Coordinates of C-alpha atoms and ligand atoms in Angstrom, one line a residue:
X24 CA 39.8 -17.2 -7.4
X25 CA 36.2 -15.6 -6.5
X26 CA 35.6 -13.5 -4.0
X27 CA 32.5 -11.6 -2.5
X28 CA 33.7 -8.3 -3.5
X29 CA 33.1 -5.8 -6.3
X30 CA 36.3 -3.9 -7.4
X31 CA 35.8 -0.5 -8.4
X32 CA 38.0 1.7 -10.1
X33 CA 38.2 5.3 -10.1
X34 CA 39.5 7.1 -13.2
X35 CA 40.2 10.0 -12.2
X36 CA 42.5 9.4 -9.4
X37 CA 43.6 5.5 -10.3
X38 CA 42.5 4.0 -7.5
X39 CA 40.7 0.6 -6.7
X40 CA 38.5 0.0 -3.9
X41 CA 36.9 -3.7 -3.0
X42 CA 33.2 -3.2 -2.0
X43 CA 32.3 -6.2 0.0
X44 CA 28.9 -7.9 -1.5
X45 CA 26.7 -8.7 1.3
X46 CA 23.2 -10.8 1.0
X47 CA 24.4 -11.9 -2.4
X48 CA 23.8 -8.8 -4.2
X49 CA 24.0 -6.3 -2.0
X50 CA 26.6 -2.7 -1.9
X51 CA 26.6 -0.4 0.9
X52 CA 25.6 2.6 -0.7
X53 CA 27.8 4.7 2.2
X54 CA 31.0 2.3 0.6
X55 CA 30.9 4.7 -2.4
X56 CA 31.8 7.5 0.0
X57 CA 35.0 6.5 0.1
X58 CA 35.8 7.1 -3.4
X59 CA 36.9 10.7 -3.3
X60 CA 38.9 12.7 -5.8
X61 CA 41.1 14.6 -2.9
X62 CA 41.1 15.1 0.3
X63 CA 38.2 17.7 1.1
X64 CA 35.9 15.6 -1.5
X65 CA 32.8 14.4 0.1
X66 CA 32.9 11.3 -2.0
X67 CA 30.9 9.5 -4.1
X68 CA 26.9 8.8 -3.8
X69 CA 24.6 6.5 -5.6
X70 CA 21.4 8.6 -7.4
X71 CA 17.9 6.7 -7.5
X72 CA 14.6 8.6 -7.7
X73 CA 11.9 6.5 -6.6
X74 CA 13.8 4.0 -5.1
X75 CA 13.8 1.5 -8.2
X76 CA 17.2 0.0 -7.3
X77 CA 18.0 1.5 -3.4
X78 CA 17.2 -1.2 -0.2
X79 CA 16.3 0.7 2.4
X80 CA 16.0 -1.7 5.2
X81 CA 16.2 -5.1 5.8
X82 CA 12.9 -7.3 6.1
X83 CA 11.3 -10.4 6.9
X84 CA 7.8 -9.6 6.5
X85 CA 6.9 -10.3 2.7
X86 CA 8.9 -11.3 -0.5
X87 CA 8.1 -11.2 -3.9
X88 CA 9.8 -12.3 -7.1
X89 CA 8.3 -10.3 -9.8
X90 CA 9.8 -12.6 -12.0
X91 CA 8.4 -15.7 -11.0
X92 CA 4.9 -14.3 -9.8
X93 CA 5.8 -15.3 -6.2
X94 CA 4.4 -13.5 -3.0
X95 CA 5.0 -15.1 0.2
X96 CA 3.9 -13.7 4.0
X97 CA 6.5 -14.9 6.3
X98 CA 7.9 -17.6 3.6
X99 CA 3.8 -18.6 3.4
X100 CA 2.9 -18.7 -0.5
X101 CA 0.0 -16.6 -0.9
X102 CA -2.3 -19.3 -2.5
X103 CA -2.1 -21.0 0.6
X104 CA -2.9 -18.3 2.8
X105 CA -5.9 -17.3 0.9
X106 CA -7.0 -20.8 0.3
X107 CA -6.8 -22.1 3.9
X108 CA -6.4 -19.0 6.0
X109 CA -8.1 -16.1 7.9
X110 CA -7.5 -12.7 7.7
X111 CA -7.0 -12.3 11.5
X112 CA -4.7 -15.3 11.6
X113 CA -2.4 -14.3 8.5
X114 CA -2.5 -10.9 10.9
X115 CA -0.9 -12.3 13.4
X116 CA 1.2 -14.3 11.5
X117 CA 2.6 -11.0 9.6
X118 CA 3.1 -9.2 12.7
X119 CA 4.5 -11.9 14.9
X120 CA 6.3 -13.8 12.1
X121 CA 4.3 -17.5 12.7
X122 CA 1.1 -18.9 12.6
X123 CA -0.3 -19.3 15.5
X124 CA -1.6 -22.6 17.3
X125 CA -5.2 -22.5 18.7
X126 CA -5.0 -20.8 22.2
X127 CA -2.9 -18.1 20.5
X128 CA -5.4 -17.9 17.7
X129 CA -7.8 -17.5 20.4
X130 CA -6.1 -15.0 22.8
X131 CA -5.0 -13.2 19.5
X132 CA -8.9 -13.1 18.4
X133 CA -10.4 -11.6 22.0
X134 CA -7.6 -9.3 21.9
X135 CA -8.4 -7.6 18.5
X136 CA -12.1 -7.9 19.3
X137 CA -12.0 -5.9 22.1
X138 CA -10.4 -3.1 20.6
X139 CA -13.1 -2.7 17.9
X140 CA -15.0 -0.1 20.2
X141 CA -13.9 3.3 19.4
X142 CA -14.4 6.6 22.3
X143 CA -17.5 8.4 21.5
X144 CA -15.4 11.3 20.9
X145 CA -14.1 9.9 17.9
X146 CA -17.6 9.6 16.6
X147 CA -18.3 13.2 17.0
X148 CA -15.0 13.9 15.5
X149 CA -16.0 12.1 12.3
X150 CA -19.8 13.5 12.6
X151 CA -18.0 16.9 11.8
X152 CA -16.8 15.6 8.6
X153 CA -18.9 17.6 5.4
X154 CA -22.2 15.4 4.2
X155 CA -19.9 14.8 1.1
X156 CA -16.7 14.3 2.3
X157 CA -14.4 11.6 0.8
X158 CA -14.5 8.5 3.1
X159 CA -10.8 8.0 2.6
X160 CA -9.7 11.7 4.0
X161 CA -11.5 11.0 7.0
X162 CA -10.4 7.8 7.7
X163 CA -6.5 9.0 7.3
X164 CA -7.5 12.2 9.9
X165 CA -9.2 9.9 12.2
X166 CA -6.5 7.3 12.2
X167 CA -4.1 10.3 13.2
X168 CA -6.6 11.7 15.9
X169 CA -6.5 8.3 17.6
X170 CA -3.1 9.6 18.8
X171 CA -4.5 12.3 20.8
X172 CA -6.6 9.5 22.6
X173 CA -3.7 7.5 23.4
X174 CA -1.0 9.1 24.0
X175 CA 0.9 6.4 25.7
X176 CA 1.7 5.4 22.6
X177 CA 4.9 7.4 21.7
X178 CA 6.5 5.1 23.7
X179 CA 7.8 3.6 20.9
X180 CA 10.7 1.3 22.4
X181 CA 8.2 -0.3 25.1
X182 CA 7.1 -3.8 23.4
X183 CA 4.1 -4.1 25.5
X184 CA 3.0 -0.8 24.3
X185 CA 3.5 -1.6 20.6
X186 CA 2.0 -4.7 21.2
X187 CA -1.0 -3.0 22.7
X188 CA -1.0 0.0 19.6
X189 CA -0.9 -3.3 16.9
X190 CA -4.1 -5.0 18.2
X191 CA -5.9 -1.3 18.2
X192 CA -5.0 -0.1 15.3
X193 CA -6.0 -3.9 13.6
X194 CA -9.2 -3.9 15.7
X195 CA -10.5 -0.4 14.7
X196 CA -9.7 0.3 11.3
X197 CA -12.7 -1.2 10.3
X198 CA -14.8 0.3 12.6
X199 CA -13.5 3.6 11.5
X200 CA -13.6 2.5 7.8
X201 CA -17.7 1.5 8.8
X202 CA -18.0 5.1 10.0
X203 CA -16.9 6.9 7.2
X204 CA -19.0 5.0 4.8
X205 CA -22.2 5.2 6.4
X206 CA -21.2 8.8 7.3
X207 CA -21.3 9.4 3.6
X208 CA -24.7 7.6 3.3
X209 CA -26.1 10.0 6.1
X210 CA -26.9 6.5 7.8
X211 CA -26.1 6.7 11.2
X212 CA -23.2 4.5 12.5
X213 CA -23.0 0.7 13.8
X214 CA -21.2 -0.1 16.8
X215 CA -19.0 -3.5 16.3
X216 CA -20.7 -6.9 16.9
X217 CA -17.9 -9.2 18.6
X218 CA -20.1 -12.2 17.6
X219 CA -19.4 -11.7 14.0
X220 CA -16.0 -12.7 12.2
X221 CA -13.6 -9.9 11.2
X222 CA -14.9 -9.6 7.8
X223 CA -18.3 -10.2 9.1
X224 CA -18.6 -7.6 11.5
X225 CA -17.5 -5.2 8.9
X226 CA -20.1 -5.8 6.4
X227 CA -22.4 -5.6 9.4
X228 CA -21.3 -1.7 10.2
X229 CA -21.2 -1.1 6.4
X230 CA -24.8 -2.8 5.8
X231 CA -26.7 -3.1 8.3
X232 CA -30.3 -1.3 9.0
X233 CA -33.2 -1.6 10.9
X234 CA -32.6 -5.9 11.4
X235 CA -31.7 -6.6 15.1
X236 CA -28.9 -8.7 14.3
X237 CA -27.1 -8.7 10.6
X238 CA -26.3 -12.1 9.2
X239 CA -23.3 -11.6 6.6
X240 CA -23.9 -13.4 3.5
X241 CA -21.2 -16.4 4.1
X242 CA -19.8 -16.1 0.4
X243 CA -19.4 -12.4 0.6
X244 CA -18.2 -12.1 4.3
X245 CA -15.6 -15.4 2.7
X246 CA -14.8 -13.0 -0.5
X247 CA -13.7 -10.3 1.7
X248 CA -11.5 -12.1 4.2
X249 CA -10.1 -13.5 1.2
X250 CA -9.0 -9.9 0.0
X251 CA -8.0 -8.6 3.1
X252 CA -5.5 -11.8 3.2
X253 CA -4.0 -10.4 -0.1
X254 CA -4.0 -7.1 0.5
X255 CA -2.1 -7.4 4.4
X256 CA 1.6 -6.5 2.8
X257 CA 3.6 -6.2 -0.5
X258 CA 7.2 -5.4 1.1
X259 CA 8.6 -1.8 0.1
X260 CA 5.7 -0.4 -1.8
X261 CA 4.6 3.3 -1.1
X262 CA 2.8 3.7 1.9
X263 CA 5.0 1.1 3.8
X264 CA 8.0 3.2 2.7
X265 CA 6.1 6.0 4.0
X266 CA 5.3 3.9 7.1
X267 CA 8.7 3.3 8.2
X268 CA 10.0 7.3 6.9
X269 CA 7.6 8.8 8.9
X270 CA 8.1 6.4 12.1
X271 CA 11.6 6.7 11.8
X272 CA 11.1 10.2 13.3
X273 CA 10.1 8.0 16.1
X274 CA 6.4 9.2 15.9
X275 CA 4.2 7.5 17.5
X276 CA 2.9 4.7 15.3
X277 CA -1.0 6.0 14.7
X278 CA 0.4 9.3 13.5
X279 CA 2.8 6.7 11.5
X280 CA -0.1 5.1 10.1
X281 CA -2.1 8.3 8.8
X282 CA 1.0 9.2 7.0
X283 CA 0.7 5.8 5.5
X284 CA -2.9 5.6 4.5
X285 CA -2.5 9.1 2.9
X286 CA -0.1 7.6 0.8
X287 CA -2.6 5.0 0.2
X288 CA -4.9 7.5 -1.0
X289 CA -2.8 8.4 -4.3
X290 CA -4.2 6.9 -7.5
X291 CA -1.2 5.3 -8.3
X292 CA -1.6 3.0 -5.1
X293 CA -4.6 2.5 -3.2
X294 CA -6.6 4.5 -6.3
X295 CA -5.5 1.9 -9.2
X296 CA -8.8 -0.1 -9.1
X297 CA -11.1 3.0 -9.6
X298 CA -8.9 3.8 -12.4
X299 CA -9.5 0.4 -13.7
X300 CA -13.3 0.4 -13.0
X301 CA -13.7 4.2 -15.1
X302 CA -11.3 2.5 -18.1
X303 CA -14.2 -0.1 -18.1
X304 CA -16.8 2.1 -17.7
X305 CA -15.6 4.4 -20.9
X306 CA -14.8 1.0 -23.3
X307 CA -18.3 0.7 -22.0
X308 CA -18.6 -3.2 -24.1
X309 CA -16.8 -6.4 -25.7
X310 CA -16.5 -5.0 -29.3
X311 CA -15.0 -1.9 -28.3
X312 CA -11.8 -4.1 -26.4
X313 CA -10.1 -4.1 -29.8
X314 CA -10.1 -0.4 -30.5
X315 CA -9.1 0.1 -27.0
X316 CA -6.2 -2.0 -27.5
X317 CA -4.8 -0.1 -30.2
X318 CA -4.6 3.4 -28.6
X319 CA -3.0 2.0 -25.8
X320 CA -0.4 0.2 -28.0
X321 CA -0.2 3.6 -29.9
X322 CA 1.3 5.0 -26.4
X323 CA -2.1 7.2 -26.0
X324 CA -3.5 5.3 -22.9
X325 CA -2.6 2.9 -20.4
X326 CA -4.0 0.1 -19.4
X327 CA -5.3 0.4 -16.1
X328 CA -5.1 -2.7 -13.4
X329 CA -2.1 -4.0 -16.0
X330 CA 2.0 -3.4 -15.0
X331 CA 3.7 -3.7 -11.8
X332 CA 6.8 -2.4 -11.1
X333 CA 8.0 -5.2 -9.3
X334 CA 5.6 -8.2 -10.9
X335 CA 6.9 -9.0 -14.8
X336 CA 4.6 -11.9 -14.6
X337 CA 1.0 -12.6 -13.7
X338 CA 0.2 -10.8 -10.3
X339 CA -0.6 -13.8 -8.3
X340 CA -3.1 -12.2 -6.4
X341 CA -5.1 -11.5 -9.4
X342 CA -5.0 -15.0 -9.9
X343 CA -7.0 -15.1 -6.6
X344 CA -9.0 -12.1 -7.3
X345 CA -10.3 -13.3 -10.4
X346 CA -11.7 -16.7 -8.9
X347 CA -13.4 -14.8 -6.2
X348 CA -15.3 -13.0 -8.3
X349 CA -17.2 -16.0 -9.5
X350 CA -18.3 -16.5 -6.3
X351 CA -19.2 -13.0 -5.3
X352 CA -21.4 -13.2 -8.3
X353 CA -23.3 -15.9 -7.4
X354 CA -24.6 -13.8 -4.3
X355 CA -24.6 -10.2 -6.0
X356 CA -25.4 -11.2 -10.0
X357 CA -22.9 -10.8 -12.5
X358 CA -20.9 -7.6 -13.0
X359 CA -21.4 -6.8 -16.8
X360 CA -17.6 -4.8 -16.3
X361 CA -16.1 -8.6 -16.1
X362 CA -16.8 -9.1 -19.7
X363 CA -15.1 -6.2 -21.1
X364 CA -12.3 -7.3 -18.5
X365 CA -11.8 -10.6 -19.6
X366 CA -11.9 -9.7 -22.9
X367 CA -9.2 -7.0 -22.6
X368 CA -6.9 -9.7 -20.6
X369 CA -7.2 -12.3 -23.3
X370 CA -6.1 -9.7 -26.5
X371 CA -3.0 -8.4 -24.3
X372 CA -2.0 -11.6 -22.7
X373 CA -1.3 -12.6 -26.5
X374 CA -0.6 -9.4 -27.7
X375 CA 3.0 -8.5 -28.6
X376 CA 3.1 -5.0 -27.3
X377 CA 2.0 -6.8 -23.4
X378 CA 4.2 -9.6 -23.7
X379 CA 6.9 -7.6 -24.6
X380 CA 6.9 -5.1 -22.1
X381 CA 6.3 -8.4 -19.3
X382 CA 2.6 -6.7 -18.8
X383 CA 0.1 -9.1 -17.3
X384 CA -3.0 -7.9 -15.0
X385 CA -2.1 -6.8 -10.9
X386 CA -4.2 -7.1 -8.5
X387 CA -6.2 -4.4 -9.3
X388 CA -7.3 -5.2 -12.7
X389 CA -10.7 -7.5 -11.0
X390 CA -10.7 -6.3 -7.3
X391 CA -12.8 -3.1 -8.0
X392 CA -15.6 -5.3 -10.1
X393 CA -15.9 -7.7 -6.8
X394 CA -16.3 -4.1 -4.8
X395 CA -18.4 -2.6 -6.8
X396 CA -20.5 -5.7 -7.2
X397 CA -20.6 -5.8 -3.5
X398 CA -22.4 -2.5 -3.4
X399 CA -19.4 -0.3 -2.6
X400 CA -18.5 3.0 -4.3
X401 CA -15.5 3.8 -5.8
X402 CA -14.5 6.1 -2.8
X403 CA -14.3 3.4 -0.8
X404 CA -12.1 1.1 -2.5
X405 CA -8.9 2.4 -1.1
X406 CA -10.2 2.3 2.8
X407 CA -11.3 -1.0 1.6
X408 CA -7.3 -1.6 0.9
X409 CA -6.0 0.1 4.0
X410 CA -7.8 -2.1 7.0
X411 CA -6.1 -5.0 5.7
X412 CA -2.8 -3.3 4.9
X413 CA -2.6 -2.1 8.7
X414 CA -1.1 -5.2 10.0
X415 CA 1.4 -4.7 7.2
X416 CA 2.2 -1.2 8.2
X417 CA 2.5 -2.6 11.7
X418 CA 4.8 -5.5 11.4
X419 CA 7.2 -3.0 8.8
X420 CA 7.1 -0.3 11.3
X421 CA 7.7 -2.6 14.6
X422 CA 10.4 -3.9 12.3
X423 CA 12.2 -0.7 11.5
X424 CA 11.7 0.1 15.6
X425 CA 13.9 -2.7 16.0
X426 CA 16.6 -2.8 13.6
X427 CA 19.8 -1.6 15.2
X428 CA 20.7 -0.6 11.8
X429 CA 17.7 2.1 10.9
X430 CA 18.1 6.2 11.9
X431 CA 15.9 9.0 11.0
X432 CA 15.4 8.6 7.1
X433 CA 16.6 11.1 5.7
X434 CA 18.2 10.8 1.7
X435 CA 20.9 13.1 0.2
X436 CA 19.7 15.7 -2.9
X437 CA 21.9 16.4 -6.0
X438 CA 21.5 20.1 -5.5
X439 CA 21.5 21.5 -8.9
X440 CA 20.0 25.3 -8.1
X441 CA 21.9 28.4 -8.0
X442 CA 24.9 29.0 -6.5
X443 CA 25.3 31.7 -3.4
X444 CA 24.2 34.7 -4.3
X445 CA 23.0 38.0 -2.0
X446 CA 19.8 39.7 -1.2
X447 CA 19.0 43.6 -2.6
X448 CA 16.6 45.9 -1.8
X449 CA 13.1 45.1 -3.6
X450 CA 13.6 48.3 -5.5
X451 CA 16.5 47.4 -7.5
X452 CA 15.9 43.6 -8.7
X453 CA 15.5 43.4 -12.1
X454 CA 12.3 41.6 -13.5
X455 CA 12.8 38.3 -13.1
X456 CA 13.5 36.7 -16.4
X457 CA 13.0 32.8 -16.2
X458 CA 12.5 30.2 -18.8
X459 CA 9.3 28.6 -19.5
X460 CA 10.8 25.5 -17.6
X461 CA 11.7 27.5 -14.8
X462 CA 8.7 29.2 -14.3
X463 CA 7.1 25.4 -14.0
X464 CA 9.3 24.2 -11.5
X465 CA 9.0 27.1 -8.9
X466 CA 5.5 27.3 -8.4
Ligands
COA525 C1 2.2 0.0 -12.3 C2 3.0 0.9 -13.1 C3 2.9 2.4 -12.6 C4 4.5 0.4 -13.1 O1 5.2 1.4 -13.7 P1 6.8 1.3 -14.0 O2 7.4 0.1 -13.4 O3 7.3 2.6 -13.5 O4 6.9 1.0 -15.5 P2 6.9 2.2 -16.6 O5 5.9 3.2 -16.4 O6 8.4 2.7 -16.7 O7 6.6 1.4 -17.9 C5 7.5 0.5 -18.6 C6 7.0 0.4 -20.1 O8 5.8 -0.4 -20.1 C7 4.7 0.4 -20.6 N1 3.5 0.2 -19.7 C8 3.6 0.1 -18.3 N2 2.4 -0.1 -17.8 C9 1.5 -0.1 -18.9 C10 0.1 -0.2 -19.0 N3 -0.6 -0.4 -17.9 N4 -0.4 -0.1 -20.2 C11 0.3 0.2 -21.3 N5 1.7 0.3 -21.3 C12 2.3 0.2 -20.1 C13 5.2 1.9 -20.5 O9 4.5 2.6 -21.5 C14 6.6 1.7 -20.8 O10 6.8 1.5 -22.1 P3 8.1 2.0 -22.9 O11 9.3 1.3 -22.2 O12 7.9 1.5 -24.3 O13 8.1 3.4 -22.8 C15 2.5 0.9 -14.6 O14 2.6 -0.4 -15.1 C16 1.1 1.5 -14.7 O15 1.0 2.7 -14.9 N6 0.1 0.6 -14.7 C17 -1.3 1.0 -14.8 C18 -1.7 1.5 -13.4 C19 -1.9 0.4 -12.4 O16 -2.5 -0.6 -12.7 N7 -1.4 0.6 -11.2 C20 -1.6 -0.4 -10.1 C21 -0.3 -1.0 -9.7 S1 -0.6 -2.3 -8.5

């Protein structure tokens, strides 16, 4: 007879316990709890740094099998989204969970439009930024100052009002993201043009000069809805994790969102593509791929825009990314970096170091070529990642506002520092004596 159970036994007291299975693979970590060794025991508890086998929430937003190469928005494949789809519309089909029919589409539209206006103050607030300053680290202040200017947002539990705080935050990040880059350029800033398309009216407050109206190349404006469509959400990753953490303090959701766009700003997330873009740089051409090659298989480097730690197949949005770049180079001329790319792809997809460790190119590997084609620097390329991602952030947070099941975050620690000891006057503690490893760790 099967059941959906695990039974555990504990050797040191004897005793079996049935963990129900839930979900078809799924343990309540608190079920270990119950496994004590006596009566003032606290019980067992499961240890996983980083997260790499811990749920933390239940979701319906996105799903991925690494495996298989499979995303899916709402149970939408990805290909099919970015083939036939619009970044506002897979939008609202991440935060409201369907597609939606035309008058929705349109309702959906004016509402987002009209919230692509920011106050003047926020201007002025980003005018005080340094000449030099990274376009990124204003963005994530700015996102978090848009809570002093609403402040009716910490009414979390009020669906009108999260509904209102979704369309802002989806209407403004670009405008903010506009800001910051022209703000670097010493340019002075575009206000929105509602006329335009979503993408379009962002390459309009990146781009535009003295011209009384900006017409967005339609291949680039095209290119770019494409990869804000696979950029919206990827489930659990860092800065949705640090989406829903943060907002489970019941913050209101723009502070939420800085916290989440600063985790964006690490370059093992929203970074990845400049890191790809300088490994290019440095192998510098074709003939130096194989050379390359070696000193990563020699442990020595890493392959930058190559691994996932969730895809052990082809990423499929690099799939998509890669075709898109054909087309953003018949507008912008060919990126030489897309040689050197290609190149490195074809040696490690038949390499046996790569297909051993299941390493095949992410999503990053050819978005950063398509940016930088486009004209953007580096510094951009993770503000680039986080206007998209916002609808992502929103539907994962709205989510976690919801679920019955969620409280304030908050994991356990194995404490392994010293045990009680008692304070002495400064005069008669002894030198501290630490080892070499110790003297790392504390400061
Ligand atoms: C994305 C990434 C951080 C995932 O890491 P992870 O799941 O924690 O996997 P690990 O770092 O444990 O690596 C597993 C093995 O593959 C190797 N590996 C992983 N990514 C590699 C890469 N890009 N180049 C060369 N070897 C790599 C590791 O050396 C390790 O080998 P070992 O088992 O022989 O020691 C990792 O693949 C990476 O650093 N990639 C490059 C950066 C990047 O493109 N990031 C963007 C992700 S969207």
């Amino acid at each position: 007879m099967t059941s959906n159970t695990l039974t555990i036994t504990d050797n040191r007291t004897g005793k079996r316990y049935e963990v129900p299975i839930e979900e078809g693979n799924v343990i309540r970590a608190t079920k270990l709890r119950d496994i004590k060794n006596g009566p003032d025991d606290f019980g067992l508890m499961s240890y996983d740094p980083a997260f790499t086998n811990t749920a933390s929430c239940k979701s319906k937003v996105s799903f991925i099998d690494g495996d298989q190469g499979i995303l899916r928005y709402r149970g939408y494949p990805i290909q099919e989204l970015a083939e036939k789809s619009t970044y506002l519309e897979t939008a609202y089909l991440i935060v409201k969970g369907e597609l939606p029919d035309l008058k929705h589409f349109r309702v959906w539209e004016h509402n987002v439009k009209i919230h692509t206006m920011v106050h003047e103050n926020i201007k002025k607030f980003m005018e005080g930024f340094r000449y030099d300053a990274h376009p990124m680290g204003m963005l994530v202040s700015t996102i978090a100052a848009l809570s002093t200017f609403y402040p009716e947002a910490a009414q979390i539990h009020d669906l009108e009002s999260r509904r209102l705080q979704t369309r802002r935050l989806i209407g403004k990040l670009p405008t903010l993201a506009a800001f910051a880059y022209r703000h670097t350029r010493g340019l002075p800033y575009v206000y929105p043009d509602n006329e335009l398309s979503y993408a379009g009216n962002f390459l309009a407050m990146l781009f535009k000069m003295t011209e009384l109206t900006y017409k967005p190349d339609p291949a680039l404006e095209r290119a770019l809805d494409v990869l804000f469509i696979l950029h919206a959400d990827h489930e659990q990753n860092c800065s949705a994790n640090a989406m829903r953490s943060v907002g489970s303090s019941q913050v209101d959701p723009y502070s939420a969102t800085a916290a989440a766009a600063a985790a964006l700003y690490g370059p093992l997330h929203g970074g990845a593509n400049e890191q790809a873009i300088r490994m290019l740089m440095e192998i510098g051409s074709v003939d130096k791929v194989p050379a390359f090659i070696r000193t990563v298989k020699e442990g020595q480097r890493r392959l930058m825009g190559f691994g996932h730690r969730i895809y052990k197949n082809y990423d499929p949005r690099a799939k998509i990314v890669k075709q898109i770049a054909y087309q953003v180079f018949e507008v912008t001329g060919r990126n030489p970096l897309i040689d050197i790319a290609l190149e490195l792809e074809r040696i490690a997809l038949q390499d046996e170091y790569f297909i051993a460790h299941k390493l095949y190119p992410n999503v990053d590997f050819y978005s950063g070529i398509i940016y930088q084609a486009m004209g953007f620097p580096m510094t951009m390329f993770p503000v680039l990642f986080a206007i998209p991602r916002t609808s992502g952030w929103m539907a994962q947070w709205a989510e976690m506002v919801r679920d019955s099941e969620q409280k304030i975050a908050r994991p356990r620690q194995v404490y392994i520092g010293e045990p009680e000891r008692h304070w002495t006057l400064i005069d008669k503690r002894r030198e501290p004596t630490m080892r070499e490893d110790q003297v790392s760790e504390v400061i």
